[in-house]
Coordinates of C-alpha atoms in Angstrom, one line a residue:
Chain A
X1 CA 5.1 22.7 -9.5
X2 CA 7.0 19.2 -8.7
X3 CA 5.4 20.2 -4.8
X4 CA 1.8 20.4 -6.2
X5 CA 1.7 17.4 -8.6
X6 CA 2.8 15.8 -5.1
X7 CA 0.1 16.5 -2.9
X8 CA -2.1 16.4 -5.6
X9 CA -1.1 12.6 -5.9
X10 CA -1.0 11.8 -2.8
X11 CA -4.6 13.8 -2.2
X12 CA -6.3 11.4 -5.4
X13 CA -4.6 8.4 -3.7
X14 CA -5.9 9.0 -0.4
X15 CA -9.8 10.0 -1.9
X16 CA -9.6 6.2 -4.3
X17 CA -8.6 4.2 -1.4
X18 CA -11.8 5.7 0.7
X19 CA -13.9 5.2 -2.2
X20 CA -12.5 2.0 -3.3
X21 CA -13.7 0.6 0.2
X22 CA -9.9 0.2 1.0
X23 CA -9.9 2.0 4.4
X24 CA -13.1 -0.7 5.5
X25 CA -10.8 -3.9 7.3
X26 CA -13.6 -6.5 6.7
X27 CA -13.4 -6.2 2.9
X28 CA -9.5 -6.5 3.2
X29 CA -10.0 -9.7 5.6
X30 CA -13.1 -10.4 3.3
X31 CA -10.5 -11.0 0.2
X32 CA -8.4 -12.7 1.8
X33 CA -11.2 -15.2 3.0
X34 CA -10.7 -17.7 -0.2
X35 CA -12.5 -19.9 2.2
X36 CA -15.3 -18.4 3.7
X37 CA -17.5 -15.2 2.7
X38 CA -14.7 -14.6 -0.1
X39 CA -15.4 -10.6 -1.1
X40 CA -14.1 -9.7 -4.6
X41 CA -13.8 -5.9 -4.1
X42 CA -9.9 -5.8 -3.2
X43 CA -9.4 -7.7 -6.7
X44 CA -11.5 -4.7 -8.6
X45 CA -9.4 -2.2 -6.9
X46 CA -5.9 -3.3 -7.5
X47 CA -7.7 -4.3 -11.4
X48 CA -8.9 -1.0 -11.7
X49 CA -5.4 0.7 -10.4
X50 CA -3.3 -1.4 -12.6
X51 CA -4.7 0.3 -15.4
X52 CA -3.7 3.6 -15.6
X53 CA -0.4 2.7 -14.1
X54 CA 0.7 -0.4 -16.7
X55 CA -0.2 2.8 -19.5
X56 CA 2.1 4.8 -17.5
X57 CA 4.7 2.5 -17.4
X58 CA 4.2 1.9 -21.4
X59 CA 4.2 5.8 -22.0
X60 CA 7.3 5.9 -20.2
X61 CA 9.6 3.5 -21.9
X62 CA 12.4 4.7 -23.7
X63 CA 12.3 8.0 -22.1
X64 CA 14.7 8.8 -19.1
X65 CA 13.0 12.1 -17.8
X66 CA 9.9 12.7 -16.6
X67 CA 8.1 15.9 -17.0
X68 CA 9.3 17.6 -14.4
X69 CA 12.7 16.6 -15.2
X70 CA 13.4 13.9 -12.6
X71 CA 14.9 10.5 -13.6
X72 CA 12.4 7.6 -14.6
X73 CA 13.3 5.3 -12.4
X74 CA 15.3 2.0 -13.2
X75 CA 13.6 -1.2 -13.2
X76 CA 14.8 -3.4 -10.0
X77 CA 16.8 -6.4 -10.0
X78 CA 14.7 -9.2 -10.6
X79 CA 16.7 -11.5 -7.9
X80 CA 14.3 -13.1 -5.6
X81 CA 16.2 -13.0 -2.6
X82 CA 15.3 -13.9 1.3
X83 CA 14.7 -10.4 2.2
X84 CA 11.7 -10.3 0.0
X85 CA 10.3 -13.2 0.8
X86 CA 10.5 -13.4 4.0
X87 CA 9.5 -9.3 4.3
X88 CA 6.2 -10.3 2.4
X89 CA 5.7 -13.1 4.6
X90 CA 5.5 -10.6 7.7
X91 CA 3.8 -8.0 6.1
X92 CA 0.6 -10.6 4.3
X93 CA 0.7 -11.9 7.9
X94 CA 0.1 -8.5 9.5
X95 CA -2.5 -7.4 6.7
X96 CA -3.9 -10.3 7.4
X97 CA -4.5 -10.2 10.9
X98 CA -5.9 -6.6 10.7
X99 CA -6.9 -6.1 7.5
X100 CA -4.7 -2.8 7.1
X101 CA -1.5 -1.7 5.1
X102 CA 0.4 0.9 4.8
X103 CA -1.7 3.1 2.6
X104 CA -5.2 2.6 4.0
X105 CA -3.6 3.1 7.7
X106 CA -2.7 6.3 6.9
X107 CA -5.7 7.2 4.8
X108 CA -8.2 6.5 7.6
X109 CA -6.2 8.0 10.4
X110 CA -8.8 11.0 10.7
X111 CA -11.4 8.6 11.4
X112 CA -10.2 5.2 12.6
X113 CA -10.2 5.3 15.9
X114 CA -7.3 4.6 18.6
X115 CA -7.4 1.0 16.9
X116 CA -6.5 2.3 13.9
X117 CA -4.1 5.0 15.5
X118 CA -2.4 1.9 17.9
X119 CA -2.1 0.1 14.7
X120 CA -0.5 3.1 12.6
X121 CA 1.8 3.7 15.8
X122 CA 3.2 0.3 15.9
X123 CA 3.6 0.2 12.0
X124 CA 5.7 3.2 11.9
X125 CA 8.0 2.2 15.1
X126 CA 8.3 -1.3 12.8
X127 CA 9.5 0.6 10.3
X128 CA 12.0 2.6 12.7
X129 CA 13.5 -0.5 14.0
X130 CA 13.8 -2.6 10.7
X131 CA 17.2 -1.3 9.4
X132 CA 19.0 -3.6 12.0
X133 CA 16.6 -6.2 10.9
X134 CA 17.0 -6.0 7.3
X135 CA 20.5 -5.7 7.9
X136 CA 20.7 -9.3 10.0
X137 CA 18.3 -11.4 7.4
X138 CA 20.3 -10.2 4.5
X139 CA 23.8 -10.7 6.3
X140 CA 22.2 -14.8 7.6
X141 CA 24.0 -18.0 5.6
Chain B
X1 CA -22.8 -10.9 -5.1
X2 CA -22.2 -7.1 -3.8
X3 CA -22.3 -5.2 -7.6
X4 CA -22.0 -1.9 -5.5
X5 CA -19.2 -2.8 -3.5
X6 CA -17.3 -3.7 -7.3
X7 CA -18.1 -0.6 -8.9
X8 CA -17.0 1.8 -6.1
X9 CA -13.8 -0.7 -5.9
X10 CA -12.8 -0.6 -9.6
X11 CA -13.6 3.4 -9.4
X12 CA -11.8 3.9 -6.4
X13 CA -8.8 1.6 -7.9
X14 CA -8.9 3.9 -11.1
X15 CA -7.9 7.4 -9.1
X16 CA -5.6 5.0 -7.7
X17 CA -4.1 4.6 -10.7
X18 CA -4.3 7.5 -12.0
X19 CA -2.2 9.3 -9.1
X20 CA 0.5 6.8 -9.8
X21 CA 0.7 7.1 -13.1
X22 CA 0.5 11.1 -12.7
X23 CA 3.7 10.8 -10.2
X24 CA 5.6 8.6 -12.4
X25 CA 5.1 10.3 -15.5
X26 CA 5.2 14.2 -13.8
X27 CA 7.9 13.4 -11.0
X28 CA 9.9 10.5 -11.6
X29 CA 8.3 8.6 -8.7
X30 CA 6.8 5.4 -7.7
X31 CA 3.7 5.8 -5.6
X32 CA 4.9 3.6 -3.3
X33 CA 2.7 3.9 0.4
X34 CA 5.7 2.0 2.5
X35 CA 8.5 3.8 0.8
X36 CA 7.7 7.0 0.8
X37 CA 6.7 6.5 4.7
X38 CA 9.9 3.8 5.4
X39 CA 12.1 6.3 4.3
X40 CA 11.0 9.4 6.6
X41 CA 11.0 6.9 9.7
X42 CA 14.9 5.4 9.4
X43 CA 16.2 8.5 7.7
X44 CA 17.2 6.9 4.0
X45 CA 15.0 9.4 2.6
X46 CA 16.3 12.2 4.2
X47 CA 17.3 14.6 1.1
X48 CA 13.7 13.8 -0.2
X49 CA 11.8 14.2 3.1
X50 CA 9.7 17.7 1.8
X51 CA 8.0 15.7 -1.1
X52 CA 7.0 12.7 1.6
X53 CA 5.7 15.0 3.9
X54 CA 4.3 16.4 1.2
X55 CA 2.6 13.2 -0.3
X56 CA 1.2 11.8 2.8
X57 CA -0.5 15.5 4.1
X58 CA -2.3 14.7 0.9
X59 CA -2.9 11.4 1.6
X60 CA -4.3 11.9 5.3
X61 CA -5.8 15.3 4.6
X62 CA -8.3 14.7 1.8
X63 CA -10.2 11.9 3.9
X64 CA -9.7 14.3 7.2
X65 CA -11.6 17.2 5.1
X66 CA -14.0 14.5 3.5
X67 CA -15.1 14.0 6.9
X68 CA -15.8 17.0 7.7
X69 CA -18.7 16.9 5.1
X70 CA -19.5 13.1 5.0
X71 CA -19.6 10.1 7.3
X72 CA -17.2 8.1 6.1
X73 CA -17.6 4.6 6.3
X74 CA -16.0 2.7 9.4
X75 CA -12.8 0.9 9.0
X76 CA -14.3 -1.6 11.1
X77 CA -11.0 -2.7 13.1
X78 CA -11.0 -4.9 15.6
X79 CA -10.9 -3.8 19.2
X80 CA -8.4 -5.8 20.1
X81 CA -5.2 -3.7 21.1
X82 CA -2.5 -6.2 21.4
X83 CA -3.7 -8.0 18.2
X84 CA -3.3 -4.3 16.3
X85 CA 0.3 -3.7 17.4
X86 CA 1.5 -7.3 16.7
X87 CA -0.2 -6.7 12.8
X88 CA 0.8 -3.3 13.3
X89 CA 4.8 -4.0 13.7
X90 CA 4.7 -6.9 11.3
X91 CA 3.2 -4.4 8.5
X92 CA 6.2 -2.2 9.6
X93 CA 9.0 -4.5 9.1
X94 CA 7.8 -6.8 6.5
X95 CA 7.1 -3.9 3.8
X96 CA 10.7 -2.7 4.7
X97 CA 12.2 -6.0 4.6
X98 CA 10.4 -6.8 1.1
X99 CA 10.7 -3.9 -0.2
X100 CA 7.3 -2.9 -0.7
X101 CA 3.4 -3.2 -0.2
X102 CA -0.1 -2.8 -2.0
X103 CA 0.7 0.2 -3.9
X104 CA 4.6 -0.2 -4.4
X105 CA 4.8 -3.8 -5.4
X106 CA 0.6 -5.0 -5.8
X107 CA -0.1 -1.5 -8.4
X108 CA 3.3 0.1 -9.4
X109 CA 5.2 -3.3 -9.9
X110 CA 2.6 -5.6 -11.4
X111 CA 1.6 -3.3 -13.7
X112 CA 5.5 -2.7 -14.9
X113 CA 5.2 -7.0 -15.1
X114 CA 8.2 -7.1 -12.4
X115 CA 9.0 -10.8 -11.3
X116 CA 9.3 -9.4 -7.8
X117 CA 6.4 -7.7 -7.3
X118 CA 4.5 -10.3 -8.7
X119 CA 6.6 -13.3 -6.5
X120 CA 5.7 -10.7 -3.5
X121 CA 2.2 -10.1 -4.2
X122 CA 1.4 -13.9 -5.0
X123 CA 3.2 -14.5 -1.1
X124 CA 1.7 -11.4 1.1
X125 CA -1.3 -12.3 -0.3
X126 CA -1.1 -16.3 0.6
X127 CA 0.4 -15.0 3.7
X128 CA -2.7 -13.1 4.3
X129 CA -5.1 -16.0 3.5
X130 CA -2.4 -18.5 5.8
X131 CA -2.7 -16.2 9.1
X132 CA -6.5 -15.7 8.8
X133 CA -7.3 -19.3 8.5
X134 CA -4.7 -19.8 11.5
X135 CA -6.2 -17.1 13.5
X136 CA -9.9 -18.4 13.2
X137 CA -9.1 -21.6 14.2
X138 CA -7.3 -20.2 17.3
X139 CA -10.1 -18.0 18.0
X140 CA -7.9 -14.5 17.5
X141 CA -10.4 -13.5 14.8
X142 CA -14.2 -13.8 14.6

């Protein structure tokens, strides 16, 4: 059952961010344009995603199992260290510069081309060889 | 103003939602694009690696089969190779390093009001908006 509610989510996730226009790189770059052609779409999608999900997060509280009997989990510290700073500082740069992250890049790898497989390649060996990475910025002065 | 564009946005954001708010409240998880991907590629999700398999067959199969009966819209990438795997290995590391991207800290963090996710958000997205002005005026970008 857990196995099925997880392809089933991942399924739904994969058919909004094709609908949602996600998956198209100009309306990613188009968002982030504040000073050009500015394109508002990204702004409905995260607006229409944070919906269901602040619910879920309200039907949640208090209780420390989900359905399926897994552990809610914990909320995070709320320290705002270097690592995530700097991490979102490389990763806005990089969505940036071709309109993909991680969710859309995976969504359109049927039909995206070998620019969107090169760019899929090169995430996933990023995320390979981050550990040492992570492990460096956190350990810095 | 692009009304079409909005509406398929806000409808496509809704399922969106709706799948991580069915994997929180069913599973225990956070729909999370980075992590559940991050954690198959250095091994820290090892004992969970079925359920990310799972997740991201469902995730790259449902547009595969779509386009077998539609055209899907073009992602419209550049063509420019080098360009992709620079973006490409900054994507990589930086959602590691911060712990997070669109989904993980933009839908699933914001909507729990996390100061983190909203601090990361708030800078990936300046970040974004930084590099493209930078690029344009370098001539990387059209």
């Amino acid at each position: 059952m857990k196995n099925l509610v997880t392809l089933f989510c991942g399924a739904l996730f994969g058919l909004g961010l094709v609908v949602s226009g996600m998956t198209d790189t100009t309306k990613v770059q188009g968002f982030l344009d504040f000073f050009g052609a500015w394109d508002a779409t990204l702004a409905f999608v995260m607006g229409g995603a944070i919906i269901p999900m602040f619910i879920a997060w309200r039907i949640s509280a208090g209780r420390v199992k989900s359905v399926l009997g897994d552990r809610i989990p914990q909320p995070p510290k709320t320290e705002l260290d270097r690592a995530l700073i700097s991490g979102a500082i490389m990763f806005g740069a990089g969505w940036g510069l071709s309109g993909f992250c991680p969710g859309p890049a995976l969504a359109s790898s049927s039909f995206g081309g070998l620019g969107g497989v090169t760019f899929l390649a090169a995430m996933l060996a990023g995320m390979v060889i981050a550990p040492p990475i992570i492990r460096a910025v956190k350990a810095a002065p | 103003m692009d009304y079409t564009s909005w509406a398929y946005g806000l409808l496509g954001g809704l399922m969106i939602g709706c799948a991580a708010a069915i994997y929180l409240l069913m599973n225990g998880r956070i729909m999370g694009a980075s992590g559940i991907v991050g954690g198959l590629m250095d091994g820290s999700g090892r004992s969970t690696w079925a359920e990310r398999v799972l997740f991201i067959l469902g995730l790259v199969g449902t547009p595969a089969l779509l386009g077998l009966v539609y055209k899907l819209p073009s992602t419209n990438v550049t063509s420019n190779i080098g360009l992709l795997i620079i973006a490409g290995l900054l994507v990589g590391i930086g959602t590691r390093l911060g712990s997070g991207c669109t989904s993980g800290h933009g839908v699933c963090g914001i909507s729990r009001l996390s100061i983190r996710s909203i601090i990361a958000t708030l800078v990936y997205i300046g970040a974004g908006a930084a590099i493209i002005i930078i690029a344009r005026a370098i001539g990387v970008l059209s």
